Coordinates of C-alpha atoms and ligand atoms in Angstrom, one line a residue:
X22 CA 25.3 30.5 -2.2
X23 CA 23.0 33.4 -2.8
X24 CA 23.5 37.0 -3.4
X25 CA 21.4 38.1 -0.7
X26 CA 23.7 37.5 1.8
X27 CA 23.9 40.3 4.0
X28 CA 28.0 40.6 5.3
X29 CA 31.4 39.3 3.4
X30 CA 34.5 38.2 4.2
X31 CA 37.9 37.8 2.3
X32 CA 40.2 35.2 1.2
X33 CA 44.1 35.6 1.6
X34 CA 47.3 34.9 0.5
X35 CA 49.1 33.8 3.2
X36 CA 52.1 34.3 2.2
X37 CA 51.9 38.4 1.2
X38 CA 48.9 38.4 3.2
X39 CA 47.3 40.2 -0.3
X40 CA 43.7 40.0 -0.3
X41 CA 42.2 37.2 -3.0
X42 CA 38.8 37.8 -2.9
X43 CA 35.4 38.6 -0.8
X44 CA 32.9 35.9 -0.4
X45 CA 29.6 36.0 1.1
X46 CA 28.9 34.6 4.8
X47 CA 26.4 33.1 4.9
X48 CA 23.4 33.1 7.0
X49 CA 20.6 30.6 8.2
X50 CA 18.3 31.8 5.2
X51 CA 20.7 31.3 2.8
X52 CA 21.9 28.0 4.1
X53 CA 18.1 26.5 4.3
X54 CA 17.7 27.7 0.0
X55 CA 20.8 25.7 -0.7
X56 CA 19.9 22.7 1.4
X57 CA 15.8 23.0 0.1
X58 CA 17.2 23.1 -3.4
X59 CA 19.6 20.4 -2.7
X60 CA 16.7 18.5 -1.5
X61 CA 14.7 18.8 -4.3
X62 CA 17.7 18.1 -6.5
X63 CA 17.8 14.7 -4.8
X64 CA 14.3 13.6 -6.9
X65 CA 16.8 14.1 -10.5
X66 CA 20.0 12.4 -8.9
X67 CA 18.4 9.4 -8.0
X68 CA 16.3 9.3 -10.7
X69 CA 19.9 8.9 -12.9
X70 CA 20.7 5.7 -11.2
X71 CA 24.3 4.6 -10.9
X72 CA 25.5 4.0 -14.2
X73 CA 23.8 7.8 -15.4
X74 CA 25.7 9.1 -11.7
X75 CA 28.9 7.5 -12.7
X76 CA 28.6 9.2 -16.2
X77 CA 28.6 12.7 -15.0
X78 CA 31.0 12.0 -12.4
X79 CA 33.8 10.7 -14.6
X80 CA 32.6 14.0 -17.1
X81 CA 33.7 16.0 -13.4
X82 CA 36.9 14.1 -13.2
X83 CA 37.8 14.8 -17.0
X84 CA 37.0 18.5 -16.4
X85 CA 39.3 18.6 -13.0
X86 CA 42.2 16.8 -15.0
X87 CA 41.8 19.3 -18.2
X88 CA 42.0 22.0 -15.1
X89 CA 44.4 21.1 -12.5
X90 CA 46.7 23.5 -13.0
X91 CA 44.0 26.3 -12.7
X92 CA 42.8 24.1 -9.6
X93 CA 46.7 23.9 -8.3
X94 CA 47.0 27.6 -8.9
X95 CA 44.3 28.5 -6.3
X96 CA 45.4 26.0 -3.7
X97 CA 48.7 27.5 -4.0
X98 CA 47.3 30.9 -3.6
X99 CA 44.9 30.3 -0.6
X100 CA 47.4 27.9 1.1
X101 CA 51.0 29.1 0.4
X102 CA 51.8 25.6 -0.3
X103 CA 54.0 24.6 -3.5
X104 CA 51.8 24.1 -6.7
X105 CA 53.8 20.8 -7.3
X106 CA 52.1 19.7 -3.9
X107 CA 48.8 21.5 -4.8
X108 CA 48.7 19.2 -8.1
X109 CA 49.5 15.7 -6.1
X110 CA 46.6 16.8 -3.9
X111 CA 44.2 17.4 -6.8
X112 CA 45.5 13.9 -8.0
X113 CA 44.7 12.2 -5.4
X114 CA 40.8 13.7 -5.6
X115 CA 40.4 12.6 -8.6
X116 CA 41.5 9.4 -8.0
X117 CA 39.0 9.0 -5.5
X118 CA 36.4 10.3 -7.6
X119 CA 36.7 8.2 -10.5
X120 CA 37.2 4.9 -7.9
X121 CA 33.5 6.2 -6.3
X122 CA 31.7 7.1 -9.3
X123 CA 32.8 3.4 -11.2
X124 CA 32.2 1.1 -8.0
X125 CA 29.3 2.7 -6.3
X126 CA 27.3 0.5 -8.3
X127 CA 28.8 -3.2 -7.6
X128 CA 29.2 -2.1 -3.7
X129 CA 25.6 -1.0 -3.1
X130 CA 23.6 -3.0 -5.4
X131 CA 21.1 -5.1 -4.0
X132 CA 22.2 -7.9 -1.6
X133 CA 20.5 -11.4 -1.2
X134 CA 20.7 -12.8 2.1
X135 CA 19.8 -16.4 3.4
X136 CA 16.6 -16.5 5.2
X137 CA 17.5 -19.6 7.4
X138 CA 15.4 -23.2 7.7
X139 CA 12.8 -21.5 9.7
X140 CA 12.2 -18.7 7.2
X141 CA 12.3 -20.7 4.5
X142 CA 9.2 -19.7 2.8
X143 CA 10.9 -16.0 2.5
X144 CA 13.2 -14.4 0.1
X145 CA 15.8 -11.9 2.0
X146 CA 17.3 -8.9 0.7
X147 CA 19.1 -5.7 1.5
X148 CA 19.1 -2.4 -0.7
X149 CA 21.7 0.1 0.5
X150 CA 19.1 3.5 0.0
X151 CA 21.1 7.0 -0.2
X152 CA 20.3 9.2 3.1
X153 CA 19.2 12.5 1.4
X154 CA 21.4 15.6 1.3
X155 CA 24.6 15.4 3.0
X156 CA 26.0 18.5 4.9
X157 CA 30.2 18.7 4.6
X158 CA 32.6 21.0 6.8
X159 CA 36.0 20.8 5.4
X160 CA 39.5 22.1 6.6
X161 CA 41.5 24.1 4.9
X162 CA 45.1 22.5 4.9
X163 CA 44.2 20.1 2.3
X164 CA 41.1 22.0 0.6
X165 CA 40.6 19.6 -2.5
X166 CA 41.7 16.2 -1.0
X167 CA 39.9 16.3 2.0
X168 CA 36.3 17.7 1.0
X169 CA 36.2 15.1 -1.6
X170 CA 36.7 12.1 0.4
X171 CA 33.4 13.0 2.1
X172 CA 32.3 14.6 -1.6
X173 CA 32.4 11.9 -4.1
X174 CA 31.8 9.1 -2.3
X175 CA 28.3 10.8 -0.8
X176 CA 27.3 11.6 -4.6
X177 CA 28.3 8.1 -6.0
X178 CA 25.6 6.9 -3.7
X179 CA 23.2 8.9 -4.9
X180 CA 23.1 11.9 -2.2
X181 CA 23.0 15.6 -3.0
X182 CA 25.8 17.8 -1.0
X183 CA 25.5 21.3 0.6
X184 CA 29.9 22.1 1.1
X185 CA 30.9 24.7 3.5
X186 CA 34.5 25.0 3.3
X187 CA 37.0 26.5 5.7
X188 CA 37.2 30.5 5.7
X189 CA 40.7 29.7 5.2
X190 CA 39.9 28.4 1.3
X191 CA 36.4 28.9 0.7
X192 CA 37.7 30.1 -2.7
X193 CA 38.9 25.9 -4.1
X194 CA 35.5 25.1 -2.5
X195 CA 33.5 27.6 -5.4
X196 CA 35.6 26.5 -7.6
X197 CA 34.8 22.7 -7.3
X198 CA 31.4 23.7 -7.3
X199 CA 31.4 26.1 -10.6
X200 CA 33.6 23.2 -11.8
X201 CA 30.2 20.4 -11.3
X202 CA 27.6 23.3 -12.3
X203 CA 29.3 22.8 -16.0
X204 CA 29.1 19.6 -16.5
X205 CA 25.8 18.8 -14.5
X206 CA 21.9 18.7 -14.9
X207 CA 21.3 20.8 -11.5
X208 CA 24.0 23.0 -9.3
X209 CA 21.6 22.2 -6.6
X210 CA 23.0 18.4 -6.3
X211 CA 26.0 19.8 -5.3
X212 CA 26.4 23.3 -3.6
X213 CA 28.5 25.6 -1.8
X214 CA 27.7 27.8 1.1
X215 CA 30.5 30.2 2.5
X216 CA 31.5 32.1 5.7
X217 CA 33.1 31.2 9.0
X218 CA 32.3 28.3 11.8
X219 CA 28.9 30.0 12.7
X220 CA 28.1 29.0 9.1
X221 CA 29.1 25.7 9.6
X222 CA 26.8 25.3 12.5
X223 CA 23.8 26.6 10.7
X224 CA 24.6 23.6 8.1
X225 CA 24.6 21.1 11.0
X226 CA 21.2 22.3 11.9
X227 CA 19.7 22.8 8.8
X228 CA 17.9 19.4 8.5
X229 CA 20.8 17.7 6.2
X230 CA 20.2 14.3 6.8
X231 CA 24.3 13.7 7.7
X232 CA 27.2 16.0 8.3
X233 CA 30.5 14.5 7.5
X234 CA 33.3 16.6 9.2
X235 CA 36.8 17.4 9.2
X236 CA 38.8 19.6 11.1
X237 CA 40.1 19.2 14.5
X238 CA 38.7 17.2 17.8
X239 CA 37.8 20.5 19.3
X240 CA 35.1 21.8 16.4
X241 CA 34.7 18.2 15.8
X242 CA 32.5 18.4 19.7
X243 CA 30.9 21.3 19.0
X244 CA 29.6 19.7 15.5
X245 CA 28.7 16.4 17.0
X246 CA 26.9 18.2 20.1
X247 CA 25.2 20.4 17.5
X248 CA 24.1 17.4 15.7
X249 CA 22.6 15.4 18.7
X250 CA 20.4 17.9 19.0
X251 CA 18.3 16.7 15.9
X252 CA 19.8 13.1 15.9
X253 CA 21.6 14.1 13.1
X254 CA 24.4 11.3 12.3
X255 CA 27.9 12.8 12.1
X256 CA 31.1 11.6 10.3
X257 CA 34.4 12.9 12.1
X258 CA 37.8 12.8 10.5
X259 CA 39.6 14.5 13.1
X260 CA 43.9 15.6 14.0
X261 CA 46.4 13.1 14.8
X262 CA 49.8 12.8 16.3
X263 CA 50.9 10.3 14.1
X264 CA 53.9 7.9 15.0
X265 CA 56.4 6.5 13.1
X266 CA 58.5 2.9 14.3
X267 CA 61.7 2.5 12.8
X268 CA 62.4 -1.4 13.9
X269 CA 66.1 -2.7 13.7
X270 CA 66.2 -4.3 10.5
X271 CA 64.7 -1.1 8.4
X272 CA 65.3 0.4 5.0
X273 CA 66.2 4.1 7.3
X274 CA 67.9 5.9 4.2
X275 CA 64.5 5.0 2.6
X276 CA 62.5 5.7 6.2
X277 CA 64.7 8.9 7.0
X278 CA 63.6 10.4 3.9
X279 CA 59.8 9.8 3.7
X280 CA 59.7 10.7 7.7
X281 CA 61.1 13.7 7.2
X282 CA 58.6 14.3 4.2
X283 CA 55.8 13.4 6.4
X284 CA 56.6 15.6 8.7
X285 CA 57.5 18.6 6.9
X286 CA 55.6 18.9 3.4
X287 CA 53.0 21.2 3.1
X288 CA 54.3 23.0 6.4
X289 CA 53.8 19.9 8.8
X290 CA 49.8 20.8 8.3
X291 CA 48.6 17.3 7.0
X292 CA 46.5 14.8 9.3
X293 CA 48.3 12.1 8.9
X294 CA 51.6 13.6 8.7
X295 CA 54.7 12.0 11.3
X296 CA 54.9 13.5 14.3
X297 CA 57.0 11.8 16.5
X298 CA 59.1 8.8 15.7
X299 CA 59.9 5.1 17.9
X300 CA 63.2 4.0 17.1
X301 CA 65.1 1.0 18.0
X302 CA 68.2 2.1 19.9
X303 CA 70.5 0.1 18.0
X304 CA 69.5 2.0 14.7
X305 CA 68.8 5.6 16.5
X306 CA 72.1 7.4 15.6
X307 CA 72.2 6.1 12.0
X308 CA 68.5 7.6 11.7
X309 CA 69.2 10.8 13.6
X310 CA 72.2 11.1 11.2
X311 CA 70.7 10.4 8.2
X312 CA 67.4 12.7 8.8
X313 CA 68.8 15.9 10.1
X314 CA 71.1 15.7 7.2
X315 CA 68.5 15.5 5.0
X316 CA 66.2 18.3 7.4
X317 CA 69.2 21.1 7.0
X318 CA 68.5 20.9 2.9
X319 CA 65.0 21.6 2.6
X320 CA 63.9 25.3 3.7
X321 CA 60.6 27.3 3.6
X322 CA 59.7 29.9 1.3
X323 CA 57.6 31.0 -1.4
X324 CA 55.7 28.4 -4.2
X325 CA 58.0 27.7 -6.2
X326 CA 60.8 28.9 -3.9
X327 CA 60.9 26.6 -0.6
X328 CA 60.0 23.0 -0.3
X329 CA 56.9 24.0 1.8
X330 CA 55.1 27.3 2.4
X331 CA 54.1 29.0 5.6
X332 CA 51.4 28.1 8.6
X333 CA 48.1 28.6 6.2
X334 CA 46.4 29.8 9.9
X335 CA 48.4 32.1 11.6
X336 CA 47.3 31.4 14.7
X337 CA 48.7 27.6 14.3
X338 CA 52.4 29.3 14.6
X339 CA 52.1 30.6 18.5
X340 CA 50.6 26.6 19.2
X341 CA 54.1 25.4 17.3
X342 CA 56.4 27.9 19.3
X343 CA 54.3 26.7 22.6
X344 CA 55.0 23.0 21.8
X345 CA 58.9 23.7 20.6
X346 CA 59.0 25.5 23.9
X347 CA 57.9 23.2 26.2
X348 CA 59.5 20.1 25.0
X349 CA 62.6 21.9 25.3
X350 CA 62.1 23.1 28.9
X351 CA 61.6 19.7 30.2
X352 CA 64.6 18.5 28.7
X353 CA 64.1 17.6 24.9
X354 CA 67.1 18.6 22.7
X355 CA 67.0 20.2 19.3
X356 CA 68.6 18.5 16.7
X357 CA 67.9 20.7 13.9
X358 CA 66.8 24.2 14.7
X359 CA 64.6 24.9 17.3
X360 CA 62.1 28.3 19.2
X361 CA 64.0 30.9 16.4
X362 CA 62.8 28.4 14.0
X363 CA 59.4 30.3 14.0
X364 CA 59.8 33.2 11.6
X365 CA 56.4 34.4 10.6
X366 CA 54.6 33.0 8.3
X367 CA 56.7 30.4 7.9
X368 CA 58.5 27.4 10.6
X369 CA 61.7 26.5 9.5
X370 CA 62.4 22.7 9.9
X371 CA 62.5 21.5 13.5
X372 CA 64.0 18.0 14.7
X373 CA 64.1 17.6 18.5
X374 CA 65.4 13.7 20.5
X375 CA 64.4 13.0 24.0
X376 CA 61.3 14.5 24.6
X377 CA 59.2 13.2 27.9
X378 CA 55.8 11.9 26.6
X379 CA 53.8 13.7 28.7
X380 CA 55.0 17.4 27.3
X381 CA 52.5 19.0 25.3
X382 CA 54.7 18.2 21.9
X383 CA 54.0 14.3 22.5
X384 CA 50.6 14.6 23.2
X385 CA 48.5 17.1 21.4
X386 CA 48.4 18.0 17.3
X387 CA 51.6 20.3 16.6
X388 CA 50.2 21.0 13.1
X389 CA 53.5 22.5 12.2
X390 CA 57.2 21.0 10.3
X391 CA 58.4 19.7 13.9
X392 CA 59.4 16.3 14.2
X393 CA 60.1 14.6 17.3
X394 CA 62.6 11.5 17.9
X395 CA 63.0 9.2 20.9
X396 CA 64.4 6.0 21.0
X397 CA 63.3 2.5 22.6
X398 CA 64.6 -0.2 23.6
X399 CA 62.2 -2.7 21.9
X400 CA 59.7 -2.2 19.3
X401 CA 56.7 -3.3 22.1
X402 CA 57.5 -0.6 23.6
X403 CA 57.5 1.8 20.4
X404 CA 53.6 -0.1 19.6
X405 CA 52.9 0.9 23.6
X406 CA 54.1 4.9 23.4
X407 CA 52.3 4.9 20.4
X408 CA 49.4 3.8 21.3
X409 CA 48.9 5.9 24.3
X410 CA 48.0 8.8 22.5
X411 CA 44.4 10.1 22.8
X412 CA 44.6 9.7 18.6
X413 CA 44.4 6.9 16.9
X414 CA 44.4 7.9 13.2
X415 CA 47.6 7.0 11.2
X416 CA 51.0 5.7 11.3
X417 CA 53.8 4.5 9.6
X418 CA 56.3 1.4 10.2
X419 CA 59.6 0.5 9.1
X420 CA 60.5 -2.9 9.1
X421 CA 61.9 -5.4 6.7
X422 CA 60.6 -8.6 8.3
X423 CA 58.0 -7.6 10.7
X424 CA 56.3 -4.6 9.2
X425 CA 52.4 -6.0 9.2
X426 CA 52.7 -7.9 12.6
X427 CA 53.9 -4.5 14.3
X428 CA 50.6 -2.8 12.2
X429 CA 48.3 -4.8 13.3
X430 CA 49.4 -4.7 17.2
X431 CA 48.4 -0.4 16.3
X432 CA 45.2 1.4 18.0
X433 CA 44.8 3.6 15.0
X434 CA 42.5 3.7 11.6
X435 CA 45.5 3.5 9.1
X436 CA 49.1 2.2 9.2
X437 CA 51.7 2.3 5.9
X438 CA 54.3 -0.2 6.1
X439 CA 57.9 0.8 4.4
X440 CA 55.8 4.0 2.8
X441 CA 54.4 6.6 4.6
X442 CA 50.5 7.8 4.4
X443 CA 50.3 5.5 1.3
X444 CA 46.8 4.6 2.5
X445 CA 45.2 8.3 1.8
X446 CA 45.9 7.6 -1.9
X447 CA 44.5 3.7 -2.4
X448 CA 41.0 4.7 -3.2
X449 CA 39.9 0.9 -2.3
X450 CA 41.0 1.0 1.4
X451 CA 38.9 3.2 4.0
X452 CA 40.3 6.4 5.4
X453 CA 39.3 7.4 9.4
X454 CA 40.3 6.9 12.8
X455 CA 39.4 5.9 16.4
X456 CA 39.8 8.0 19.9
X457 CA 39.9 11.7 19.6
X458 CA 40.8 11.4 15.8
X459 CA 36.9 10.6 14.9
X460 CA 34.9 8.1 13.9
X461 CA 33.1 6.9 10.6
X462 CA 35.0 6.3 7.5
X463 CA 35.8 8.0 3.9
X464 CA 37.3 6.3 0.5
X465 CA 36.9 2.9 -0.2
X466 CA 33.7 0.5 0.0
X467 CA 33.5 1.4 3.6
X468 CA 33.1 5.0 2.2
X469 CA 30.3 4.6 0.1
X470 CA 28.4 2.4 3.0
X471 CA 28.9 5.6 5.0
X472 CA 26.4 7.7 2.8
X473 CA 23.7 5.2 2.8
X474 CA 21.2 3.5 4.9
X475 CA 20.7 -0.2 4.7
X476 CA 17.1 -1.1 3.7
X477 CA 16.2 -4.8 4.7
X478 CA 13.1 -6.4 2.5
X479 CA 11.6 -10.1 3.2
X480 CA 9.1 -11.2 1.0
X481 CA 6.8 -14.4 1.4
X482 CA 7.6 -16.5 -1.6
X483 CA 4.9 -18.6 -0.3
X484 CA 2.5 -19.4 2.7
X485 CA 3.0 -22.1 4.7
X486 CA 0.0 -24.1 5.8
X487 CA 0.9 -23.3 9.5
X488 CA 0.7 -19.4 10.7
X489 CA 3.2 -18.3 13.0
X490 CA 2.5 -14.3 13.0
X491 CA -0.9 -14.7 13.5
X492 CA -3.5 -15.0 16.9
X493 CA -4.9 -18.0 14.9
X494 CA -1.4 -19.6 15.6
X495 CA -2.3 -23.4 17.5
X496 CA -0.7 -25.2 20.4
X497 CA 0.6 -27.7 17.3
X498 CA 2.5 -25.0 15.9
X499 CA 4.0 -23.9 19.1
X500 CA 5.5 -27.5 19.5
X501 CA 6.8 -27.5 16.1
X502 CA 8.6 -24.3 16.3
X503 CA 10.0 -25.8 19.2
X504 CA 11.1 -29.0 17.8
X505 CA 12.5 -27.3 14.9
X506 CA 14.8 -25.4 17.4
X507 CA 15.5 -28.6 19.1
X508 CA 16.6 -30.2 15.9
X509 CA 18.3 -27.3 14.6
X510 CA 20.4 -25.8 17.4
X511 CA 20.3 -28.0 20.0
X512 CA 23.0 -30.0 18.6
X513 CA 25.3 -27.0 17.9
X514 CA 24.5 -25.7 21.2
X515 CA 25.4 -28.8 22.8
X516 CA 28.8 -28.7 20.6
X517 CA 32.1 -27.6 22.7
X518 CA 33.6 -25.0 21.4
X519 CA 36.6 -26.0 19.3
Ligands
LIG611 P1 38.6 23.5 12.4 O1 38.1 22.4 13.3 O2 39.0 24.8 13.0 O3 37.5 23.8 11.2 C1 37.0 22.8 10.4 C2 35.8 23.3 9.7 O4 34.7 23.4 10.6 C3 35.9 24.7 9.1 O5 35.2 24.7 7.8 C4 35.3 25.6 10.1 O6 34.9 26.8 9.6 C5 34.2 24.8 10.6 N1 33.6 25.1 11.9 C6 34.2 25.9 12.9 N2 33.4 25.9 13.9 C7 32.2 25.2 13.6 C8 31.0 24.9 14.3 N3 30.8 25.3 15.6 N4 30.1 24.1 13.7 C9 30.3 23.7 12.4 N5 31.5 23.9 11.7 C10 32.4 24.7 12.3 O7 39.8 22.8 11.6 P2 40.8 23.4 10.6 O8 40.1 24.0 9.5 O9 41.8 24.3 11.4 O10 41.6 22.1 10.1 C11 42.7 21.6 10.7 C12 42.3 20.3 11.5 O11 41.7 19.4 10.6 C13 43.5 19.6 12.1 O12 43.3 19.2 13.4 C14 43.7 18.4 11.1 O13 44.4 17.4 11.7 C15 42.3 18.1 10.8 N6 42.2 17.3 9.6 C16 41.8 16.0 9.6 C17 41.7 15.2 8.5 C18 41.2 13.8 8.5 O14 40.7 13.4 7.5 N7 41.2 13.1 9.6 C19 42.2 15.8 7.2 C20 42.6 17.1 7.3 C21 42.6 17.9 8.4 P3 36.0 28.0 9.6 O15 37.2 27.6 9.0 O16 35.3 29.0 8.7 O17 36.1 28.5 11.0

């Protein structure tokens, strides 16, 4: 971020709508100084190696622990959510943190491959090399735990990062960066620019060497299109429309209570949240009973007042009405409140049963606390329903007996068995999905593979005394090349299959 930026634009609460404060937008000058500087800042980062990476990282953790209340606070204040939810967020980024900065080093250290009979003469390895600066677009509904998925795993490898967050929160993404500036040799190796998706766009074509993106499938085009202008590789965590299966034999006081939590915390804006629910018709009243029992207690309201806070985007709340709306039109039923549940800036819990698949509700991101419920009559057709959604990035099952076969039978990035979103916060699994929820992965090993390059070297241990890459090479050593494959595949070849 530079002062020279020309216009500004303001952060709000949303729930008084008060103004928080005015940050710079900007523009493709300023955007080129942070990535140049970034650039140059790669030189110093690398230069630390892993184990001097890791040891200013983990100094970053220490300083986000020793400030998370500071760091809740502002969440609260540009999301509306509940500090005690704004806290578990910041929680879960640090996790992440820590897990990158102490395993970058085992997962991308130098691998040693066989060369194979023919190539025995040569010694094989692979160095995983960082790819340069790394560009990140964050949303805003989660504006710690998200970023930093892309964040700390592209600077455990050894990559500098230009972050523009979402104009709905640029304010957590100044922080973070003030936050690294303290504790690090450079502010370049880890920056922020600011200002809406125009911003954003100037990132993707500023000559970052990746852009790792999160938001929704629509943007999530724009950005990869953007990007294939330059060949620019993209990493897209996109929406979902997450389902839940609630099998026979589940725990459903135990799955009525995290479904419903799923679906409603932090105003039904999370990724992976539940949005619609399978269940078995011979459990479906019990379920129904037990969760809009448990939906009339909870209510919306201030931090510190409600259980969640209002639509952070008020533009989100017309798309909920539009999806409450429709579903109900074409026959769904509300359970638990229903189109007056919309009471700007907040949505009031909404449970609705019987909803066709092909409304709008079943289909496309609500993004709001609206939870849908229809019953099958066998869980197949629960892992069918739900897997003919364009997304494919998380669900949830609930089974006491067949919990992991029913997961793996799932067209989707990440499933949590008797838990729900339980993956997001196991820093040693990856995090991503397939279909129009994106592609490329966050967290875990795969994570740190994703901000790298792999750099294959072969080196001659020795000559042999016949040439093979080489016009000298002899009618001899054509025949013995070909009786080596002879006498080394041939058999296999010849093998059946077992
Ligand atoms: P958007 O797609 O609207 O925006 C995401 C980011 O992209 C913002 O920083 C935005 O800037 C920026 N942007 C907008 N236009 C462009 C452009 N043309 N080029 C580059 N960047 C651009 O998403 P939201 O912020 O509304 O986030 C909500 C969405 O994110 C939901 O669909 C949610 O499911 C998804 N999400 C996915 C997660 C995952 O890991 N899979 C996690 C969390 C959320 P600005 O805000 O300034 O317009």
């Amino acid at each position: 971020m530079t002062g020279a930026a020309k216009q500004s634009f303001t952060s709000l609460n949303p729930v008084t709508g008060e103004v928080l404060d005015a940050y710079p937008i900007d523009g493709p000058e300023e955007v080129a100084i942070a990535v140049a500087r970034a650039r140059e800042a790669t030189l110093l980062w690398q230069g630390l190696g892993y184990f001097g990476r890791e040891k200013i990282l983990l100094a970053w953790a220490k300083l986000l622990v020793d400030r998370i209340n500071e760091c809740a606070q502002l969440i609260s204040l540009e999301t509306g959510k509940p500090t005690s939810d704004a806290t578990l967020e910041a929680t879960l980024a640090i996790g992440h943190l820590s897990w990158a900065a102490r395993n970058a080093h085992s997962i991308l250290r130098d691998q040693f491959r066989r060369p194979g009979i023919l190539m025995a003469n040569m010694s094989a390895k692979v160095e995983r090399s960082p790819l340069g600066v790394v560009g990140v677009i964050g949303p805003w509904n989660h504006p710690i735990f998200t970023p930093m998925g892309s964040i700390s795993y592209a600077l455990a490898a050894g990559n500098t990062v230009v972050f523009k967050p979402s104009e709905f929160t640029p304010g957590v993404g100044v922080w973070l960066a003030k936050t690294f500036a303290e504790i690090a040799p450079s502010s370049s190796i880890f920056a922020v620019v600011t200002g809406m998706g125009e911003t954003g766009r100037t990132l993707c074509e500023s000559g970052v060497d990746k852009v790792a993106f999160t938001g929704s499938t629509t943007t999530a085009k724009n950005v990869a299109a953007t990007c294939a202008k330059t060949l620019t590789p993209v990493l897209i965590e996109c929406g979902g429309k997450d389902p839940v299966i609630i099998a026979a034999d589940a725990d459903l006081k135990l799955a009525a209570d995290a479904t419903l939590w799923s679906a409603m915390s932090n105003a039904g804006q999370t990724c992976i949240g539940a949005e619609r629910v399978y269940v078995h018709e011979k459990v479906a009243d019990q379920f129904i009973s037990l969760i809009v029992e448990k939906g009339k207690k909870i209510v919306p309201g201030t931090p510190g007042v409600g259980n969640y806070g209002p639509a952070t985007m008020p533009k989100q709340l017309g798309i909920i009405e539009s999806h409450i709306e429709d579903a109900l039109a074409r026959g769904g039923v509300a359970l638990l409140g229903g189109i007056d549940s919309v009471k700007p800036p907040y949505v009031e819990p909404v449970i609705l049963t019987n909803v066709p698949e092909d409304s709008i509700a079943m289909k496309s991101e609500t993004f709001g606390p609206v939870i849908i419920i229809n019953r099958v009559r066998e869980i197949s057709e629960a892992v069918r329903l739900s897997n003919e959604s364009p997304y494919g990035l998380g669900a949830s099952v609930w089974s006491k007996k067949n919990g992991s076969e029913i997961a793996s039978q799932l067209h989707c990035g990440m499933v949590a068995v008797n838990s729900t979103i339980s993956f997001a916060a196991v820093p040693t699994v990856p995090f991503g999905g397939v279909k129009d929820s994106g592609y490329g992965r966050i967290h875990g090993p795969e994570g740190l593979l994703e901000f790298t390059y792999a750099r294959s070297i072969v080196r001659a241990r020795f000559q042999l005394p016949i040439l093979l890459t080489s016009f000298g090479r002899n009618a001899f050593a054509d025949r013995l090349v070909v009786g080596l494959a002879r006498v080394l595949y041939g058999r296999k070849l010849n093998k059946k299959p077992k």
